[in-house]
Amino acid sequence: MNETELKIRTIGDPVLRKKTKPVKQVTAEHKRMLSLMSRLMYESSGIGLAAPQVGLDISMIVVDIGKGLYKLINPRIVKKEGRQAIEEGCLSCPGISVKVKRAKKVTVQALDEDGRPVVVDAENMLACVMQHEIDHLLGKLIVDYVPMWKKALLGKKIKNL
Ligand code: NI
């Protein structure tokens, strides 16, 4: 994959709706792509980015809410606790923000960029972002949390889903 192909895909792009494939074997190429994704996330002032957002049908995310960078492969939530609702934006849904109800605490199991198993215990904002990015790997976007009546109000903005 060429660096110049790495750009953020926005709503309407079918890659955002595809369920990603898990990585069977972590290679140097995955590590390289995670670095490129992190760079793009920082350049875009994002706090998380999932592989489908850059057109890659791969189960990988990067997250940094200002407390350190996580590069995770095949992340999955193994435990959820509590509830919270935070107003969320998404680099792939420009101009849209949605208050999404999610768990307040999550435990995420994943592989790191070298293929080693890792466990991340996240709460509050970090838990929110982890759940948001893992949603991307399942083809899910914040607009899916908008109730029907509100979708009508948002109208044009989310017409092309
Ligand atoms: Ni997003």
Coordinates of C-alpha atoms and ligand atoms in Angstrom, one line a residue:
M1 CA 0.0 0.0 0.0
N2 CA 1.2 3.4 -0.9
E3 CA 1.2 6.3 1.7
T4 CA -0.5 8.6 -0.8
E5 CA -3.5 6.3 -0.7
L6 CA -4.0 6.9 3.0
K7 CA -6.8 9.4 3.3
I8 CA -9.8 9.6 5.4
R9 CA -12.9 8.1 3.9
T10 CA -16.2 9.8 4.6
I11 CA -19.7 8.6 5.0
G12 CA -21.1 7.2 1.8
D13 CA -17.9 5.2 1.1
P14 CA -18.9 1.5 1.2
V15 CA -15.6 0.5 2.9
L16 CA -17.0 2.2 6.1
R17 CA -19.9 -0.3 6.1
K18 CA -17.8 -3.5 5.7
K19 CA -17.1 -5.8 8.5
T20 CA -13.4 -6.1 8.8
K21 CA -11.4 -9.3 8.7
P22 CA -9.3 -10.3 11.7
V23 CA -5.5 -10.3 11.2
K24 CA -4.3 -13.9 11.2
Q25 CA -0.6 -13.0 11.4
V26 CA 0.8 -9.7 12.4
T27 CA 3.5 -8.5 10.0
A28 CA 5.8 -5.6 9.5
E29 CA 3.3 -4.2 7.1
H30 CA 0.6 -4.0 9.7
K31 CA 3.1 -2.2 12.0
R32 CA 3.8 0.2 9.2
M33 CA 0.2 0.9 8.5
L34 CA -0.5 1.5 12.2
S35 CA 2.2 4.1 12.2
L36 CA 0.7 5.8 9.1
M37 CA -2.7 5.7 10.7
S38 CA -1.4 7.3 13.9
R39 CA 0.2 10.0 11.9
L40 CA -2.9 10.7 10.0
M41 CA -5.0 10.7 13.2
Y42 CA -2.7 13.4 14.7
E43 CA -2.6 15.4 11.5
S44 CA -6.4 15.4 11.5
S45 CA -6.7 16.3 15.2
G46 CA -8.5 13.0 15.9
I47 CA -8.5 11.0 19.0
G48 CA -9.1 7.7 17.3
L49 CA -9.0 6.1 13.9
A50 CA -10.0 2.7 12.6
A51 CA -8.5 1.0 9.5
P52 CA -11.8 1.2 7.4
Q53 CA -11.6 4.9 7.7
V54 CA -8.5 4.9 5.6
G55 CA -9.9 2.3 3.2
L56 CA -8.4 -0.8 4.8
D57 CA -10.6 -3.8 5.4
I58 CA -8.5 -4.9 8.4
S59 CA -9.2 -5.1 12.1
M60 CA -6.9 -2.4 13.4
I61 CA -7.4 0.8 15.4
V62 CA -5.3 3.6 16.8
V63 CA -6.4 5.7 19.8
D64 CA -4.9 8.6 21.7
I65 CA -7.1 10.8 23.9
G66 CA -4.0 12.6 25.1
K67 CA -2.8 10.0 27.6
G68 CA -0.8 7.8 25.3
L69 CA -1.1 6.0 22.0
Y70 CA -2.7 2.7 21.6
K71 CA -2.2 0.7 18.4
L72 CA -4.5 -2.3 18.5
I73 CA -5.0 -5.3 16.2
N74 CA -8.1 -7.5 16.4
P75 CA -9.5 -5.5 19.4
R76 CA -12.6 -6.9 21.0
I77 CA -14.6 -5.9 24.1
V78 CA -14.6 -8.7 26.6
K79 CA -16.2 -6.8 29.5
K80 CA -18.6 -3.8 29.8
E81 CA -19.7 -2.0 32.9
G82 CA -21.9 1.0 33.6
R83 CA -23.3 3.6 31.2
Q84 CA -22.4 7.0 29.9
A85 CA -23.5 9.2 27.0
I86 CA -20.9 11.5 25.4
E87 CA -21.4 13.7 22.4
E88 CA -19.3 12.1 19.7
G89 CA -17.9 13.2 16.4
C90 CA -16.1 11.2 13.8
L91 CA -13.5 12.1 11.1
S92 CA -15.6 10.0 8.7
C93 CA -18.8 11.9 9.5
P94 CA -17.8 15.6 9.1
G95 CA -20.2 18.1 10.6
I96 CA -22.2 15.5 12.5
S97 CA -22.2 15.0 16.3
V98 CA -24.3 12.4 18.1
K99 CA -24.8 11.7 21.8
V100 CA -24.1 8.0 22.0
K101 CA -25.0 5.7 25.0
R102 CA -22.2 3.4 25.7
A103 CA -20.6 1.5 28.5
K104 CA -18.6 3.6 31.0
K105 CA -15.9 0.9 31.5
V106 CA -14.7 -1.6 29.0
T107 CA -12.0 -4.2 28.9
V108 CA -10.5 -4.7 25.5
Q109 CA -8.4 -7.6 24.4
A110 CA -6.2 -7.2 21.4
L111 CA -2.8 -7.7 19.9
D112 CA -0.2 -5.0 19.9
E113 CA 1.8 -4.0 16.8
D114 CA 4.3 -6.8 17.4
G115 CA 1.5 -9.4 17.7
R116 CA 1.7 -9.7 21.5
P117 CA -1.6 -10.1 23.4
V118 CA -2.6 -7.0 25.3
V119 CA -5.5 -6.1 27.6
V120 CA -6.7 -2.5 28.0
D121 CA -8.9 -1.4 30.8
A122 CA -10.6 1.8 29.8
E123 CA -13.1 4.1 31.4
N124 CA -14.9 7.3 30.6
M125 CA -13.6 9.0 27.5
L126 CA -11.1 6.3 26.7
A127 CA -13.8 3.7 27.0
C128 CA -16.0 5.7 24.7
V129 CA -13.3 6.1 22.0
M130 CA -12.5 2.3 22.2
Q131 CA -16.1 1.5 21.6
H132 CA -16.4 4.0 18.8
E133 CA -13.4 2.6 17.0
I134 CA -14.4 -1.0 17.5
D135 CA -17.8 -0.1 16.0
H136 CA -16.0 1.0 12.8
L137 CA -14.5 -2.5 12.5
L138 CA -18.1 -3.8 12.5
G139 CA -19.2 -1.3 9.9
K140 CA -21.0 0.8 12.4
L141 CA -21.1 4.6 12.5
I142 CA -22.3 7.2 15.0
V143 CA -25.3 8.1 12.7
D144 CA -26.6 4.6 13.4
Y145 CA -27.3 5.7 17.0
V146 CA -29.5 8.6 15.8
P147 CA -33.2 8.0 16.4
M148 CA -35.4 8.0 13.3
W149 CA -37.2 11.3 14.2
K150 CA -33.8 13.0 14.6
K151 CA -32.6 11.6 11.3
A152 CA -35.4 13.4 9.6
L153 CA -34.2 16.7 11.1
L154 CA -30.6 16.0 10.2
G155 CA -32.0 15.4 6.7
K156 CA -29.5 16.0 3.9
K157 CA -26.4 15.6 6.0
I158 CA -27.0 11.8 6.4
K159 CA -29.1 11.2 3.4
N160 CA -26.4 9.2 1.6
L161 CA -26.0 6.4 4.0
Ligands
NI1 NI -15.2 7.5 13.9

